[in-house]
PDB file of C-alpha atoms in Angstrom:
ATOM      1  CA  UNK A  29      -1.131  11.003  48.110  1.00  0.00           C
ATOM      2  CA  UNK A  30      -3.941  11.872  50.616  1.00  0.00           C
ATOM      3  CA  UNK A  31      -4.243  15.699  50.932  1.00  0.00           C
ATOM      4  CA  UNK A  32      -6.526  17.514  53.270  1.00  0.00           C
ATOM      5  CA  UNK A  33      -6.876  21.398  53.119  1.00  0.00           C
ATOM      6  CA  UNK A  34      -8.790  23.201  55.799  1.00  0.00           C
ATOM      7  CA  UNK A  35     -10.148  26.733  55.280  1.00  0.00           C
ATOM      8  CA  UNK A  36     -12.684  29.154  56.696  1.00  0.00           C
ATOM      9  CA  UNK A  37     -10.918  30.073  59.988  1.00  0.00           C
ATOM     10  CA  UNK A  38     -10.583  33.536  61.297  1.00  0.00           C
ATOM     11  CA  UNK A  39     -11.307  36.169  63.949  1.00  0.00           C
ATOM     12  CA  UNK A  40     -14.977  36.181  65.095  1.00  0.00           C
ATOM     13  CA  UNK A  41     -16.805  37.888  67.975  1.00  0.00           C
ATOM     14  CA  UNK A  42     -18.326  35.810  70.735  1.00  0.00           C
ATOM     15  CA  UNK A  43     -21.756  34.612  69.768  1.00  0.00           C
ATOM     16  CA  UNK A  44     -20.774  34.664  66.090  1.00  0.00           C
ATOM     17  CA  UNK A  45     -20.662  31.779  63.564  1.00  0.00           C
ATOM     18  CA  UNK A  46     -18.147  30.257  61.014  1.00  0.00           C
ATOM     19  CA  UNK A  47     -18.119  27.465  58.648  1.00  0.00           C
ATOM     20  CA  UNK A  48     -14.899  25.538  58.242  1.00  0.00           C
ATOM     21  CA  UNK A  49     -14.220  23.495  55.086  1.00  0.00           C
ATOM     22  CA  UNK A  50     -11.890  20.661  54.412  1.00  0.00           C
ATOM     23  CA  UNK A  51     -11.096  19.741  50.790  1.00  0.00           C
ATOM     24  CA  UNK A  52      -9.894  16.309  50.309  1.00  0.00           C
ATOM     25  CA  UNK A  53      -7.979  14.734  47.425  1.00  0.00           C
ATOM     26  CA  UNK A  54      -5.974  11.567  46.827  1.00  0.00           C
ATOM     27  CA  UNK A  55      -8.557   8.992  47.858  1.00  0.00           C
ATOM     28  CA  UNK A  56     -12.080   7.977  47.238  1.00  0.00           C
ATOM     29  CA  UNK A  57     -13.663  10.529  49.629  1.00  0.00           C
ATOM     30  CA  UNK A  58     -17.106   8.952  49.950  1.00  0.00           C
ATOM     31  CA  UNK A  59     -15.655   5.618  51.253  1.00  0.00           C
ATOM     32  CA  UNK A  60     -14.371   7.190  54.469  1.00  0.00           C
ATOM     33  CA  UNK A  61     -15.602   8.699  57.762  1.00  0.00           C
ATOM     34  CA  UNK A  62     -14.119  12.189  58.504  1.00  0.00           C
ATOM     35  CA  UNK A  63     -13.266  13.686  61.721  1.00  0.00           C
ATOM     36  CA  UNK A  64     -12.693  17.152  63.115  1.00  0.00           C
ATOM     37  CA  UNK A  65     -10.404  17.634  66.155  1.00  0.00           C
ATOM     38  CA  UNK A  66      -9.164  20.920  67.640  1.00  0.00           C
ATOM     39  CA  UNK A  67      -6.216  22.226  69.631  1.00  0.00           C
ATOM     40  CA  UNK A  68      -6.449  25.329  71.788  1.00  0.00           C
ATOM     41  CA  UNK A  69      -3.280  27.430  71.853  1.00  0.00           C
ATOM     42  CA  UNK A  70      -0.494  25.618  73.869  1.00  0.00           C
ATOM     43  CA  UNK A  71      -2.899  22.884  74.751  1.00  0.00           C
ATOM     44  CA  UNK A  72      -3.606  19.314  73.830  1.00  0.00           C
ATOM     45  CA  UNK A  73      -5.934  17.662  71.149  1.00  0.00           C
ATOM     46  CA  UNK A  74      -9.576  17.653  71.616  1.00  0.00           C
ATOM     47  CA  UNK A  75     -11.866  15.360  69.658  1.00  0.00           C
ATOM     48  CA  UNK A  76     -14.792  17.244  68.220  1.00  0.00           C
ATOM     49  CA  UNK A  77     -16.960  15.273  65.760  1.00  0.00           C
ATOM     50  CA  UNK A  78     -17.197  12.609  63.156  1.00  0.00           C
ATOM     51  CA  UNK A  79     -19.398  11.837  60.127  1.00  0.00           C
ATOM     52  CA  UNK A  80     -19.881   8.630  58.107  1.00  0.00           C
ATOM     53  CA  UNK A  81     -18.923   8.209  54.463  1.00  0.00           C
ATOM     54  CA  UNK A  82     -22.514   8.844  53.300  1.00  0.00           C
ATOM     55  CA  UNK A  83     -23.048  11.596  55.817  1.00  0.00           C
ATOM     56  CA  UNK A  84     -26.010   9.963  57.247  1.00  0.00           C
ATOM     57  CA  UNK A  85     -24.533   9.436  60.814  1.00  0.00           C
ATOM     58  CA  UNK A  86     -22.768  11.865  62.994  1.00  0.00           C
ATOM     59  CA  UNK A  87     -21.411  12.065  66.479  1.00  0.00           C
ATOM     60  CA  UNK A  88     -20.378  15.094  68.549  1.00  0.00           C
ATOM     61  CA  UNK A  89     -18.397  15.789  71.600  1.00  0.00           C
ATOM     62  CA  UNK A  90     -20.569  17.028  74.545  1.00  0.00           C
ATOM     63  CA  UNK A  91     -18.710  20.269  74.615  1.00  0.00           C
ATOM     64  CA  UNK A  92     -19.834  21.250  71.135  1.00  0.00           C
ATOM     65  CA  UNK A  93     -23.188  19.190  70.697  1.00  0.00           C
ATOM     66  CA  UNK A  94     -26.021  21.541  69.755  1.00  0.00           C
ATOM     67  CA  UNK A  95     -23.665  24.375  68.637  1.00  0.00           C
ATOM     68  CA  UNK A  96     -21.530  22.610  66.033  1.00  0.00           C
ATOM     69  CA  UNK A  97     -22.813  20.782  62.910  1.00  0.00           C
ATOM     70  CA  UNK A  98     -20.736  18.401  60.741  1.00  0.00           C
ATOM     71  CA  UNK A  99     -21.696  17.757  57.128  1.00  0.00           C
ATOM     72  CA  UNK A 100     -20.204  16.699  53.816  1.00  0.00           C
ATOM     73  CA  UNK A 101     -20.648  17.067  50.101  1.00  0.00           C
ATOM     74  CA  UNK A 102     -19.330  13.967  48.465  1.00  0.00           C
ATOM     75  CA  UNK A 103     -19.636  15.585  45.038  1.00  0.00           C
ATOM     76  CA  UNK A 104     -17.132  18.125  46.077  1.00  0.00           C
ATOM     77  CA  UNK A 105     -14.931  15.971  48.298  1.00  0.00           C
ATOM     78  CA  UNK A 106     -15.436  18.362  51.064  1.00  0.00           C
ATOM     79  CA  UNK A 107     -16.349  18.058  54.763  1.00  0.00           C
ATOM     80  CA  UNK A 108     -17.708  21.068  56.708  1.00  0.00           C
ATOM     81  CA  UNK A 109     -18.013  22.118  60.331  1.00  0.00           C
ATOM     82  CA  UNK A 110     -20.503  24.797  60.992  1.00  0.00           C
ATOM     83  CA  UNK A 111     -19.743  26.379  64.295  1.00  0.00           C
ATOM     84  CA  UNK A 112     -22.338  28.603  65.953  1.00  0.00           C
ATOM     85  CA  UNK A 113     -22.654  30.541  69.236  1.00  0.00           C
ATOM     86  CA  UNK A 114     -18.875  30.871  69.416  1.00  0.00           C
ATOM     87  CA  UNK A 115     -17.263  31.184  72.871  1.00  0.00           C
ATOM     88  CA  UNK A 116     -13.702  32.293  73.780  1.00  0.00           C
ATOM     89  CA  UNK A 117     -13.042  28.532  74.740  1.00  0.00           C
ATOM     90  CA  UNK A 118     -13.664  27.542  71.071  1.00  0.00           C
ATOM     91  CA  UNK A 119     -10.416  29.378  70.157  1.00  0.00           C
ATOM     92  CA  UNK A 120      -8.200  26.660  68.698  1.00  0.00           C
ATOM     93  CA  UNK A 121      -6.650  25.280  65.501  1.00  0.00           C
ATOM     94  CA  UNK A 122      -9.248  22.975  63.874  1.00  0.00           C
ATOM     95  CA  UNK A 123      -7.923  19.908  62.026  1.00  0.00           C
ATOM     96  CA  UNK A 124      -9.896  17.585  59.829  1.00  0.00           C
ATOM     97  CA  UNK A 125      -8.706  13.996  59.516  1.00  0.00           C
ATOM     98  CA  UNK A 126      -9.549  11.077  57.140  1.00  0.00           C
ATOM     99  CA  UNK A 127     -10.793   7.920  58.892  1.00  0.00           C
ATOM    100  CA  UNK A 128      -9.887   4.470  58.175  1.00  0.00           C
ATOM    101  CA  UNK A 129     -13.309   3.115  57.338  1.00  0.00           C
ATOM    102  CA  UNK A 130     -16.691   4.054  56.060  1.00  0.00           C
ATOM    103  CA  UNK A 131     -18.185   4.323  59.470  1.00  0.00           C
ATOM    104  CA  UNK A 132     -16.193   5.245  62.723  1.00  0.00           C
ATOM    105  CA  UNK A 133     -17.833   2.310  64.550  1.00  0.00           C
ATOM    106  CA  UNK A 134     -16.696  -0.419  61.981  1.00  0.00           C
ATOM    107  CA  UNK A 135     -14.841  -3.153  63.894  1.00  0.00           C
ATOM    108  CA  UNK A 136     -12.234  -3.243  61.208  1.00  0.00           C
ATOM    109  CA  UNK A 137     -11.184   0.350  61.689  1.00  0.00           C
ATOM    110  CA  UNK A 138      -7.541   0.781  62.688  1.00  0.00           C
ATOM    111  CA  UNK A 139      -7.587   4.323  63.750  1.00  0.00           C
ATOM    112  CA  UNK A 140      -9.700   7.483  63.830  1.00  0.00           C
ATOM    113  CA  UNK A 141      -7.340   9.847  62.171  1.00  0.00           C
ATOM    114  CA  UNK A 142      -5.175   8.198  59.494  1.00  0.00           C
ATOM    115  CA  UNK A 143      -4.038  11.524  57.965  1.00  0.00           C
ATOM    116  CA  UNK A 144      -4.647  15.088  59.262  1.00  0.00           C
ATOM    117  CA  UNK A 145      -4.693  18.423  57.270  1.00  0.00           C
ATOM    118  CA  UNK A 146      -2.681  21.442  58.271  1.00  0.00           C
ATOM    119  CA  UNK A 147      -5.364  23.076  60.224  1.00  0.00           C
ATOM    120  CA  UNK A 148      -7.353  26.353  60.281  1.00  0.00           C
ATOM    121  CA  UNK A 149      -7.167  28.770  63.135  1.00  0.00           C
ATOM    122  CA  UNK A 150     -10.279  30.177  64.808  1.00  0.00           C
ATOM    123  CA  UNK A 151     -10.030  33.006  67.360  1.00  0.00           C
ATOM    124  CA  UNK A 152     -13.001  34.035  69.216  1.00  0.00           C
ATOM    125  CA  UNK A 153     -12.560  37.616  70.852  1.00  0.00           C
ATOM    126  CA  UNK A 154     -14.230  40.888  70.977  1.00  0.00           C
TER     127      UNK A 154
ATOM    128  CA  UNK B 288     -16.604   8.934  78.273  1.00  0.00           C
ATOM    129  CA  UNK B 289     -13.257   7.016  78.413  1.00  0.00           C
ATOM    130  CA  UNK B 290     -10.660   9.113  80.129  1.00  0.00           C
ATOM    131  CA  UNK B 291      -7.102   8.822  78.908  1.00  0.00           C
ATOM    132  CA  UNK B 292      -4.174   9.629  81.202  1.00  0.00           C
ATOM    133  CA  UNK B 293      -0.661   9.872  79.971  1.00  0.00           C
ATOM    134  CA  UNK B 294       2.616  10.000  82.084  1.00  0.00           C
ATOM    135  CA  UNK B 295       4.906  11.613  82.375  1.00  0.00           C
ATOM    136  CA  UNK B 296       3.853  15.091  81.225  1.00  0.00           C
ATOM    137  CA  UNK B 297       7.317  15.782  80.044  1.00  0.00           C
ATOM    138  CA  UNK B 298      10.461  13.766  79.364  1.00  0.00           C
ATOM    139  CA  UNK B 299      13.995  14.554  78.678  1.00  0.00           C
ATOM    140  CA  UNK B 300      16.178  11.921  76.992  1.00  0.00           C
ATOM    141  CA  UNK B 301      19.624  11.853  75.643  1.00  0.00           C
ATOM    142  CA  UNK B 302      20.217  11.304  71.888  1.00  0.00           C
ATOM    143  CA  UNK B 303      20.591   7.603  71.265  1.00  0.00           C
ATOM    144  CA  UNK B 304      18.808   6.538  74.413  1.00  0.00           C
ATOM    145  CA  UNK B 305      15.443   5.017  74.960  1.00  0.00           C
ATOM    146  CA  UNK B 306      12.163   7.031  75.612  1.00  0.00           C
ATOM    147  CA  UNK B 307       9.149   5.447  77.170  1.00  0.00           C
ATOM    148  CA  UNK B 308       5.646   6.879  77.386  1.00  0.00           C
ATOM    149  CA  UNK B 309       2.689   5.462  79.290  1.00  0.00           C
ATOM    150  CA  UNK B 310      -0.920   5.662  78.539  1.00  0.00           C
ATOM    151  CA  UNK B 311      -3.924   4.440  80.715  1.00  0.00           C
ATOM    152  CA  UNK B 312      -7.491   4.269  79.835  1.00  0.00           C
ATOM    153  CA  UNK B 313     -10.368   4.594  82.429  1.00  0.00           C
ATOM    154  CA  UNK B 314     -11.949   1.349  80.914  1.00  0.00           C
ATOM    155  CA  UNK B 315     -10.712  -1.405  78.670  1.00  0.00           C
ATOM    156  CA  UNK B 316     -10.419  -0.606  74.890  1.00  0.00           C
ATOM    157  CA  UNK B 317      -9.929  -4.210  74.048  1.00  0.00           C
ATOM    158  CA  UNK B 318     -12.573  -5.532  71.659  1.00  0.00           C
ATOM    159  CA  UNK B 319     -13.216  -9.153  72.607  1.00  0.00           C
ATOM    160  CA  UNK B 320     -14.685 -10.143  69.118  1.00  0.00           C
ATOM    161  CA  UNK B 321     -11.365  -9.598  67.438  1.00  0.00           C
ATOM    162  CA  UNK B 322      -8.969  -9.215  70.276  1.00  0.00           C
ATOM    163  CA  UNK B 323      -7.775  -5.841  69.097  1.00  0.00           C
ATOM    164  CA  UNK B 324      -7.020  -2.956  71.242  1.00  0.00           C
ATOM    165  CA  UNK B 325      -8.497   0.275  69.860  1.00  0.00           C
ATOM    166  CA  UNK B 326      -5.604   2.513  70.904  1.00  0.00           C
ATOM    167  CA  UNK B 327      -3.467   4.758  68.683  1.00  0.00           C
ATOM    168  CA  UNK B 328      -0.348   6.876  69.260  1.00  0.00           C
ATOM    169  CA  UNK B 329       0.260  10.214  67.414  1.00  0.00           C
ATOM    170  CA  UNK B 330       3.329  12.429  67.061  1.00  0.00           C
ATOM    171  CA  UNK B 331       2.889  16.112  66.801  1.00  0.00           C
ATOM    172  CA  UNK B 332       6.117  17.967  66.006  1.00  0.00           C
ATOM    173  CA  UNK B 333       6.084  21.728  66.750  1.00  0.00           C
ATOM    174  CA  UNK B 334       3.939  23.668  64.395  1.00  0.00           C
ATOM    175  CA  UNK B 335       2.701  20.525  62.568  1.00  0.00           C
ATOM    176  CA  UNK B 336      -0.572  18.428  62.621  1.00  0.00           C
ATOM    177  CA  UNK B 337      -0.706  15.165  64.482  1.00  0.00           C
ATOM    178  CA  UNK B 338       0.820  12.135  62.627  1.00  0.00           C
ATOM    179  CA  UNK B 339      -0.279   8.542  63.118  1.00  0.00           C
ATOM    180  CA  UNK B 340       2.504   6.394  64.445  1.00  0.00           C
ATOM    181  CA  UNK B 341       0.940   3.248  66.008  1.00  0.00           C
ATOM    182  CA  UNK B 342      -2.537   1.690  65.756  1.00  0.00           C
ATOM    183  CA  UNK B 343      -4.272  -1.251  67.360  1.00  0.00           C
ATOM    184  CA  UNK B 344      -1.859  -0.553  70.228  1.00  0.00           C
ATOM    185  CA  UNK B 345       1.198  -2.194  68.459  1.00  0.00           C
ATOM    186  CA  UNK B 346       0.901  -1.961  64.723  1.00  0.00           C
ATOM    187  CA  UNK B 347       3.327   0.460  63.130  1.00  0.00           C
ATOM    188  CA  UNK B 348       1.961   2.726  60.441  1.00  0.00           C
ATOM    189  CA  UNK B 349       3.531   2.527  57.062  1.00  0.00           C
ATOM    190  CA  UNK B 350       6.771   4.492  56.864  1.00  0.00           C
ATOM    191  CA  UNK B 351       7.114   5.015  60.663  1.00  0.00           C
ATOM    192  CA  UNK B 352      10.725   3.981  61.629  1.00  0.00           C
ATOM    193  CA  UNK B 353      11.091   0.759  63.356  1.00  0.00           C
ATOM    194  CA  UNK B 354      12.588   2.463  66.527  1.00  0.00           C
ATOM    195  CA  UNK B 355       8.982   3.255  67.429  1.00  0.00           C
ATOM    196  CA  UNK B 356       7.057   0.453  68.997  1.00  0.00           C
ATOM    197  CA  UNK B 357       3.726   0.054  70.957  1.00  0.00           C
ATOM    198  CA  UNK B 358       2.631  -2.439  73.517  1.00  0.00           C
ATOM    199  CA  UNK B 359       0.003  -3.103  76.157  1.00  0.00           C
ATOM    200  CA  UNK B 360      -3.578  -4.361  76.364  1.00  0.00           C
ATOM    201  CA  UNK B 361      -6.904  -3.560  78.033  1.00  0.00           C
ATOM    202  CA  UNK B 362      -6.164  -0.374  79.945  1.00  0.00           C
ATOM    203  CA  UNK B 363      -2.397  -0.002  80.106  1.00  0.00           C
ATOM    204  CA  UNK B 364      -0.192   0.981  77.048  1.00  0.00           C
ATOM    205  CA  UNK B 365       3.320   1.950  76.334  1.00  0.00           C
ATOM    206  CA  UNK B 366       5.093   3.760  73.407  1.00  0.00           C
ATOM    207  CA  UNK B 367       8.817   3.180  73.287  1.00  0.00           C
ATOM    208  CA  UNK B 368      11.333   5.044  71.229  1.00  0.00           C
ATOM    209  CA  UNK B 369      14.626   3.209  70.962  1.00  0.00           C
ATOM    210  CA  UNK B 370      17.805   5.106  70.170  1.00  0.00           C
ATOM    211  CA  UNK B 371      16.333   8.619  70.137  1.00  0.00           C
ATOM    212  CA  UNK B 372      16.829  10.953  67.141  1.00  0.00           C
ATOM    213  CA  UNK B 373      16.772  14.715  67.182  1.00  0.00           C
ATOM    214  CA  UNK B 374      13.635  14.683  64.791  1.00  0.00           C
ATOM    215  CA  UNK B 375      11.775  12.788  67.462  1.00  0.00           C
ATOM    216  CA  UNK B 376      11.359  15.927  69.561  1.00  0.00           C
ATOM    217  CA  UNK B 377       7.475  16.346  69.670  1.00  0.00           C
ATOM    218  CA  UNK B 378       4.480  15.894  71.847  1.00  0.00           C
ATOM    219  CA  UNK B 379       3.084  12.370  71.831  1.00  0.00           C
ATOM    220  CA  UNK B 380      -0.590  11.539  72.281  1.00  0.00           C
ATOM    221  CA  UNK B 381      -2.441   8.447  72.867  1.00  0.00           C
ATOM    222  CA  UNK B 382      -6.137   8.211  71.625  1.00  0.00           C
ATOM    223  CA  UNK B 383      -8.763   5.554  72.215  1.00  0.00           C
ATOM    224  CA  UNK B 384     -11.049   4.856  69.350  1.00  0.00           C
ATOM    225  CA  UNK B 385     -13.082   2.073  71.023  1.00  0.00           C
ATOM    226  CA  UNK B 386     -16.100   4.224  71.805  1.00  0.00           C
ATOM    227  CA  UNK B 387     -17.255   7.844  70.935  1.00  0.00           C
ATOM    228  CA  UNK B 388     -16.236  10.371  71.869  1.00  0.00           C
ATOM    229  CA  UNK B 389     -12.697   9.095  70.760  1.00  0.00           C
ATOM    230  CA  UNK B 390     -10.735  10.781  73.591  1.00  0.00           C
ATOM    231  CA  UNK B 391      -7.033  11.769  73.803  1.00  0.00           C
ATOM    232  CA  UNK B 392      -4.538  11.682  76.604  1.00  0.00           C
ATOM    233  CA  UNK B 393      -3.224  15.132  77.586  1.00  0.00           C
ATOM    234  CA  UNK B 394       0.071  14.371  75.718  1.00  0.00           C
ATOM    235  CA  UNK B 395       3.749  13.806  76.768  1.00  0.00           C
ATOM    236  CA  UNK B 396       6.286  16.329  75.668  1.00  0.00           C
ATOM    237  CA  UNK B 397       9.792  14.858  74.599  1.00  0.00           C
ATOM    238  CA  UNK B 398      12.905  16.959  74.747  1.00  0.00           C
ATOM    239  CA  UNK B 399      16.487  16.215  74.221  1.00  0.00           C
ATOM    240  CA  UNK B 400      18.535  16.180  77.392  1.00  0.00           C
TER     241      UNK B 400
END
């Protein structure tokens, strides 16, 4: 069974930083792209970033490019999201998700988020 | 970026009746090389993460009840729930995964009438 467990969220002041982690199990982690999406309180889903199976390729939403950094450690079956220069509008539940292929642009992909974790909450406030 | 627009924003349907959700993309998500639409539907129950229901616009994910079905092509898509059950109360999102960023619609909230 695929399992994804996010951690690292919390209360942080504006301008601060956090590193979110997502520990994966139940599948061959290095074979799949991984995605982060977020959901502000009471609002819809926002796609944030994706990383390829080997970690060599990444893509970011414009709203986070330059402040967020996605990475992965395939020896630890973990994907990370480093979030810097935090703003109030970054307050959200952050979900990691398993992709369906090694790269997100593989034509055989059947989705972006095959399975999601339970999420970790980030609150940016002074 | 591809803009996804869902309608309606909310929907109230009686148990056992049909629920229909629409999703439009600002440009086609049909990949001509394989004739597949890169469009997925997700269900998010209260307090839960999103769950994949439909991919390639009309393929049902394993374990999803057959009362859920997807249709459409190009820029116009529909999710249909036949014979609504109480556990179907949720927000439903469409997402295009044709080109990054993989954008979502704003969601349609389904309630029981």
